[in-house]
Short mmCIF file of C-alpha atoms in Angstrom, two decimals:
data_model
loop_
_atom_site.label_atom_id
_atom_site.label_comp_id
_atom_site.label_asym_id
_atom_site.label_seq_id
_atom_site.Cartn_x
_atom_site.Cartn_y
_atom_site.Cartn_z
CA MET A 1 34.34 -51.86 -0.08
CA SER A 2 31.20 -53.48 -1.37
CA ASN A 3 30.64 -54.23 -5.13
CA LEU A 4 30.05 -51.07 -7.19
CA SER A 5 26.90 -50.51 -8.68
CA SER A 6 26.81 -50.05 -12.57
CA LYS A 7 25.80 -46.39 -12.12
CA PRO A 8 28.13 -44.17 -9.98
CA TYR A 9 26.80 -42.09 -7.18
CA GLN A 10 26.35 -38.42 -8.11
CA ILE A 11 27.52 -36.22 -5.06
CA GLY A 12 26.81 -32.53 -5.61
CA TYR A 13 29.06 -30.27 -3.65
CA ALA A 14 28.73 -26.44 -2.90
CA LEU A 15 31.74 -25.02 -1.03
CA THR A 16 33.57 -21.85 -0.58
CA PRO A 17 36.51 -21.38 -2.97
CA LYS A 18 38.98 -21.89 -0.12
CA LYS A 19 37.24 -25.10 1.01
CA GLU A 20 36.99 -26.34 -2.60
CA GLN A 21 40.70 -25.75 -3.10
CA THR A 22 41.69 -27.84 -0.06
CA PHE A 23 39.13 -30.55 -0.28
CA ILE A 24 38.22 -31.29 -3.96
CA VAL A 25 41.78 -32.35 -4.76
CA PRO A 26 42.79 -34.69 -7.53
CA SER A 27 43.61 -37.55 -5.19
CA LEU A 28 40.02 -37.58 -3.90
CA LEU A 29 38.48 -37.15 -7.25
CA SER A 30 40.44 -40.11 -8.62
CA TYR A 31 39.80 -42.29 -5.65
CA ALA A 32 36.18 -41.50 -5.46
CA SER A 33 35.63 -42.11 -9.29
CA GLN A 34 37.36 -45.49 -9.13
CA ASN A 35 35.15 -46.45 -6.38
CA GLY A 36 31.78 -45.49 -7.83
CA VAL A 37 31.47 -41.84 -6.57
CA VAL A 38 31.40 -38.75 -8.88
CA LEU A 39 31.74 -35.32 -7.28
CA THR A 40 30.03 -32.62 -9.26
CA LYS A 41 30.35 -28.85 -8.44
CA ILE A 42 27.00 -27.09 -7.79
CA ASP A 43 26.31 -23.44 -8.93
CA PRO A 44 24.73 -22.13 -5.72
CA THR A 45 23.32 -19.13 -7.54
CA LYS A 46 20.96 -21.32 -9.40
CA PRO A 47 18.18 -23.56 -8.21
CA LEU A 48 19.25 -26.88 -6.93
CA ILE A 49 16.22 -28.53 -8.56
CA GLN A 50 17.56 -27.37 -12.02
CA GLN A 51 20.72 -29.21 -11.44
CA GLY A 52 21.95 -32.78 -11.05
CA PRO A 53 20.39 -35.33 -10.69
CA PHE A 54 22.13 -35.95 -7.25
CA ASP A 55 22.16 -38.89 -4.96
CA CYS A 56 23.56 -36.55 -2.11
CA ILE A 57 24.26 -32.90 -1.44
CA LEU A 58 27.51 -31.92 0.41
CA HIS A 59 27.84 -28.25 1.36
CA LYS A 60 29.61 -25.61 3.47
CA LEU A 61 27.79 -22.38 2.65
CA TYR A 62 25.92 -20.23 5.19
CA ASP A 63 24.05 -17.36 3.29
CA SER A 64 20.25 -17.13 3.49
CA ASP A 65 19.80 -17.60 -0.18
CA TRP A 66 21.70 -20.87 -0.18
CA LYS A 67 19.64 -22.02 2.81
CA GLN A 68 16.31 -21.17 0.91
CA ASN A 69 17.77 -23.12 -2.05
CA LEU A 70 18.47 -26.10 0.02
CA GLN A 71 15.06 -25.96 1.57
CA ASP A 72 13.27 -25.84 -1.83
CA PHE A 73 15.32 -28.89 -2.88
CA ALA A 74 14.70 -30.84 0.28
CA SER A 75 10.86 -30.27 0.06
CA ARG A 76 10.88 -31.73 -3.49
CA ASN A 77 13.41 -34.39 -2.65
CA PRO A 78 12.92 -35.51 0.81
CA ASN A 79 14.77 -38.81 0.30
CA ILE A 80 17.98 -37.26 -0.92
CA PRO A 81 20.54 -36.83 2.05
CA ILE A 82 21.90 -33.33 2.53
CA ILE A 83 25.21 -33.03 4.54
CA ALA A 84 24.29 -31.35 6.75
CA SER A 85 21.11 -29.49 7.87
CA PRO A 86 21.87 -25.61 8.23
CA GLU A 87 20.21 -25.79 11.71
CA SER A 88 22.74 -28.40 12.99
CA ILE A 89 25.64 -26.48 11.22
CA ASP A 90 24.48 -23.18 12.91
CA ILE A 91 25.06 -24.64 16.38
CA LEU A 92 28.73 -24.83 15.61
CA ARG A 93 28.89 -21.30 14.26
CA ASN A 94 28.48 -19.92 17.70
CA ARG A 95 31.33 -20.60 20.27
CA ILE A 96 28.92 -20.76 23.22
CA SER A 97 26.27 -23.02 21.75
CA MET A 98 29.05 -25.32 20.36
CA LEU A 99 30.36 -26.23 23.72
CA GLU A 100 26.97 -26.24 25.38
CA THR A 101 26.42 -29.70 23.62
CA VAL A 102 29.41 -31.12 25.37
CA SER A 103 27.99 -30.23 28.73
CA LYS A 104 24.69 -31.95 27.80
CA LEU A 105 26.60 -35.22 27.33
CA LYS A 106 27.45 -35.78 30.94
CA ILE A 107 30.28 -37.99 30.11
CA ASN A 108 32.64 -38.74 33.08
CA ASN A 109 35.91 -37.05 33.11
CA THR A 110 34.95 -34.61 30.35
CA GLY A 111 33.84 -31.06 30.24
CA VAL A 112 34.56 -27.62 28.82
CA PRO A 113 36.55 -24.68 30.27
CA LYS A 114 34.63 -22.08 32.14
CA GLN A 115 33.66 -19.30 29.85
CA ILE A 116 31.20 -16.31 29.38
CA THR A 117 29.91 -14.22 26.49
CA ILE A 118 30.83 -10.54 26.53
CA THR A 119 28.29 -8.31 24.45
CA GLU A 120 29.67 -4.91 25.70
CA VAL A 121 33.04 -3.89 26.65
CA THR A 122 31.87 -2.30 29.81
CA GLY A 123 31.61 -3.55 33.34
CA LEU A 124 34.44 -6.10 32.97
CA GLU A 125 35.64 -5.56 36.54
CA ASN A 126 33.89 -8.69 38.10
CA LEU A 127 34.32 -11.28 35.51
CA LYS A 128 34.50 -14.17 38.02
CA LEU A 129 36.96 -15.85 35.80
CA ASN A 130 40.66 -16.43 36.39
CA PHE A 131 43.48 -15.10 34.25
CA PRO A 132 44.89 -15.90 31.86
CA LEU A 133 41.93 -16.01 29.54
CA ILE A 134 41.49 -16.63 25.85
CA ALA A 135 39.34 -14.09 23.96
CA LYS A 136 37.59 -15.59 20.91
CA PRO A 137 35.11 -13.94 18.47
CA LEU A 138 31.63 -15.22 19.33
CA ASP A 139 31.03 -16.19 15.64
CA ALA A 140 32.98 -19.21 14.43
CA ASP A 141 32.01 -18.90 10.74
CA GLY A 142 35.44 -19.67 9.30
CA SER A 143 36.17 -16.16 8.34
CA GLU A 144 39.56 -14.48 8.95
CA THR A 145 38.09 -12.50 11.74
CA SER A 146 36.79 -15.51 13.55
CA HIS A 147 40.28 -16.89 13.76
CA LYS A 148 41.70 -13.86 15.59
CA LEU A 149 42.18 -15.16 19.11
CA HIS A 150 44.04 -13.47 21.86
CA LEU A 151 45.59 -14.57 25.11
CA ILE A 152 44.60 -12.10 28.05
CA PHE A 153 46.78 -11.61 31.08
CA ASP A 154 45.13 -9.03 32.98
CA LYS A 155 42.11 -6.67 32.96
CA ASP A 156 44.27 -4.12 30.72
CA GLY A 157 44.45 -6.77 28.03
CA LEU A 158 40.43 -6.52 27.69
CA ASN A 159 40.57 -2.97 26.61
CA ASN A 160 41.14 -3.31 22.86
CA LEU A 161 38.81 -6.23 22.27
CA THR A 162 35.75 -5.79 20.00
CA ALA A 163 32.47 -7.17 21.26
CA PRO A 164 30.81 -9.57 21.04
CA PHE A 165 33.36 -12.26 22.10
CA VAL A 166 33.86 -15.17 24.42
CA LEU A 167 36.09 -15.22 27.32
CA GLN A 168 37.42 -18.66 28.18
CA GLU A 169 39.71 -19.60 31.07
CA PHE A 170 43.04 -20.74 29.82
CA VAL A 171 43.93 -24.31 31.18
CA ASN A 172 47.42 -25.62 31.31
CA HIS A 173 47.46 -28.70 29.08
CA GLY A 174 51.09 -29.60 28.44
CA GLY A 175 51.26 -27.79 25.11
CA VAL A 176 49.41 -30.58 23.32
CA VAL A 177 45.87 -30.60 21.74
CA PHE A 178 44.20 -33.72 20.55
CA LYS A 179 42.24 -33.35 17.33
CA VAL A 180 39.47 -35.89 16.58
CA TYR A 181 38.31 -36.14 13.03
CA VAL A 182 34.71 -37.59 12.48
CA ALA A 183 33.30 -38.80 9.13
CA GLY A 184 30.24 -40.87 9.92
CA LYS A 185 31.31 -44.31 11.35
CA TYR A 186 35.06 -43.39 11.06
CA PHE A 187 36.89 -41.34 13.69
CA ARG A 188 40.60 -40.59 14.11
CA CYS A 189 42.40 -38.87 16.99
CA VAL A 190 45.79 -37.12 16.29
CA LYS A 191 47.94 -34.96 18.54
CA ARG A 192 49.21 -31.46 17.60
CA LYS A 193 51.45 -28.99 19.33
CA SER A 194 49.41 -26.29 21.12
CA LEU A 195 49.84 -23.20 23.44
CA PRO A 196 52.57 -23.66 26.09
CA ASP A 197 51.81 -23.88 29.66
CA ILE A 198 51.84 -20.62 31.77
CA SER A 199 53.09 -21.03 35.27
CA GLU A 200 51.92 -18.61 38.08
CA GLU A 201 55.45 -17.29 38.15
CA LYS A 202 55.48 -16.45 34.62
CA LEU A 203 51.95 -14.91 34.70
CA VAL A 204 53.19 -12.27 37.22
CA ASN A 205 55.40 -10.72 34.49
CA LEU A 206 52.98 -10.88 31.61
CA LYS A 207 50.79 -7.81 30.88
CA GLY A 208 48.01 -7.00 28.60
CA SER A 209 47.33 -9.27 25.75
CA LEU A 210 49.06 -11.29 22.96
CA PRO A 211 47.61 -12.41 19.61
CA PHE A 212 47.74 -16.18 19.17
CA SER A 213 50.14 -15.68 16.34
CA GLN A 214 52.79 -14.47 18.90
CA VAL A 215 52.02 -16.88 21.75
CA SER A 216 54.77 -19.26 20.76
CA ASN A 217 57.15 -16.63 21.93
CA LEU A 218 56.18 -17.38 25.51
CA ALA A 219 57.62 -20.94 25.20
CA ALA A 220 60.88 -21.48 26.99
CA GLY A 221 63.77 -22.52 24.71
CA GLY A 222 65.56 -25.86 25.05
CA GLY A 223 65.57 -29.24 23.20
CA GLY A 224 63.05 -31.10 25.43
CA GLU A 225 59.83 -29.77 23.83
CA GLY A 226 59.83 -32.20 20.85
CA CYS A 227 60.67 -35.12 23.05
CA LYS A 228 57.88 -34.11 25.53
CA PHE A 229 55.33 -33.93 22.66
CA GLU A 230 56.31 -37.37 21.39
CA LYS A 231 55.98 -39.04 24.83
CA THR A 232 52.42 -37.37 25.39
CA GLU A 233 49.87 -40.19 25.77
CA MET A 234 46.74 -40.13 23.60
CA PRO A 235 43.29 -39.97 25.39
CA PRO A 236 41.65 -43.44 26.09
CA GLU A 237 40.08 -44.65 22.85
CA SER A 238 36.89 -45.49 24.95
CA LEU A 239 36.54 -41.87 26.10
CA VAL A 240 37.09 -40.54 22.60
CA LYS A 241 34.65 -42.97 21.10
CA GLU A 242 31.99 -42.06 23.76
CA LEU A 243 32.47 -38.22 22.87
CA VAL A 244 32.23 -39.06 19.13
CA GLU A 245 28.99 -40.94 19.49
CA GLY A 246 27.49 -38.30 21.93
CA LEU A 247 28.39 -35.30 19.85
CA LYS A 248 27.05 -37.04 16.60
CA GLU A 249 23.74 -37.61 18.26
CA GLU A 250 23.47 -34.21 20.05
CA LEU A 251 24.56 -32.21 17.03
CA ARG A 252 22.95 -34.48 14.39
CA LEU A 253 26.18 -34.15 12.44
CA ASN A 254 28.47 -36.70 10.83
CA LEU A 255 31.35 -34.46 9.45
CA PHE A 256 33.11 -32.52 12.10
CA ASN A 257 36.11 -32.41 14.36
CA PHE A 258 36.76 -31.34 17.79
CA ASP A 259 39.70 -30.33 19.82
CA VAL A 260 40.43 -31.83 23.26
CA ILE A 261 43.00 -31.06 25.95
CA ARG A 262 44.13 -32.97 29.03
CA ASP A 263 43.72 -30.79 32.04
CA GLY A 264 47.22 -30.09 33.51
CA LYS A 265 45.86 -30.16 37.12
CA ASN A 266 44.01 -33.47 36.87
CA LYS A 267 45.36 -35.81 34.10
CA GLU A 268 42.13 -37.92 34.29
CA ASN A 269 40.02 -34.97 33.13
CA TYR A 270 39.73 -33.81 29.42
CA LEU A 271 38.19 -30.69 28.10
CA VAL A 272 36.65 -30.01 24.68
CA ILE A 273 37.62 -26.49 23.66
CA ASP A 274 36.43 -26.25 20.05
CA ILE A 275 34.13 -28.17 17.44
CA ASN A 276 34.21 -27.45 13.71
CA TYR A 277 31.71 -28.56 11.05
CA PHE A 278 33.57 -30.02 7.69
CA PRO A 279 37.18 -29.32 8.76
CA GLY A 280 40.30 -29.85 6.83
CA TYR A 281 40.19 -33.56 6.16
CA ALA A 282 43.04 -33.49 3.65
CA LYS A 283 45.35 -33.26 6.57
CA MET A 284 44.08 -36.70 7.82
CA PRO A 285 45.58 -40.01 6.94
CA ASP A 286 43.69 -41.93 4.18
CA PHE A 287 41.26 -39.14 3.87
CA GLU A 288 40.42 -40.16 0.26
CA SER A 289 39.09 -43.58 1.24
CA VAL A 290 37.47 -42.30 4.47
CA ILE A 291 35.47 -39.63 2.70
CA THR A 292 34.56 -41.88 -0.23
CA ASP A 293 33.32 -44.62 2.16
CA PHE A 294 31.36 -42.04 4.20
CA LEU A 295 29.58 -40.70 1.04
CA ARG A 296 28.71 -44.25 -0.10
CA ASP A 297 27.23 -44.92 3.53
CA VAL A 298 25.24 -41.84 3.33
CA VAL A 299 23.70 -42.71 -0.05
CA HIS A 300 23.07 -46.21 1.20
CA LYS A 301 21.20 -44.79 4.20
CA ASP A 302 23.67 -46.60 6.46
CA ILE A 303 24.22 -43.19 8.16
CA ASN A 304 21.46 -41.03 9.61
CA CYS A 305 21.86 -37.40 8.24
CA GLY A 306 19.40 -35.83 10.83
CA ASP A 307 16.51 -34.27 9.29
CA ASN A 308 17.05 -35.99 5.83
#
């Protein structure tokens, strides 16, 4: 860490109550303060130009009034970084546009599962997708509804879904997902338990649909699961780094994470299945120092924040 300036950096934050509760925690406030960064809560209902002064704005709000508030502030303060531009964030609020960014990268041995958007629950006879499928709400806005995912085993399982939604082919991946957290120059890949594989033999006896909250019931019992998870190899760091750098440039974002799975049919191939703006960093090791360093880099202009 470089020598601290005599005047601490003022970082204004505007977050939902849930995000504030999990992110603006005492350990972060303490570490940041000790390293020359002060986090100050913004009142999003009042003009930003009447608050502050700020060296940087950090936010995760989506409504039109807030966007206008940000725009007014940016027009008067073009040199003050905003994390991040609403236009870049909006790409990740749609489950189709978020993964289109991965396809544009054209990185060897990477891709996305086959998927389509359903706007009306009619004419679903010729989907040209293979079961099982994952049904996800089209909007990925962090709301409770956006997290209601279902595993679909046959055409009957499509009957009770509410459009619009995305249908994505389920890919066997050994029950492990790799989560990659990105904060500016820093990235960290960790592994987490995921949906169990579904064999063709098992699929024959599965009917309708199942909410993700109940999918764990599909897993066969036994003591080998934990051992299998521990032995699962991480993706090559060179590939993860290439994905990180590519997504940062394509999305014009510096604060996000993405989920990667290893294709069960081809262990050399990796599929990105989800990307989130400003995820739950408190779950990440050393998150206090990572976020503090990131904010200092942004203020120093060591990181390009897109339009700002």
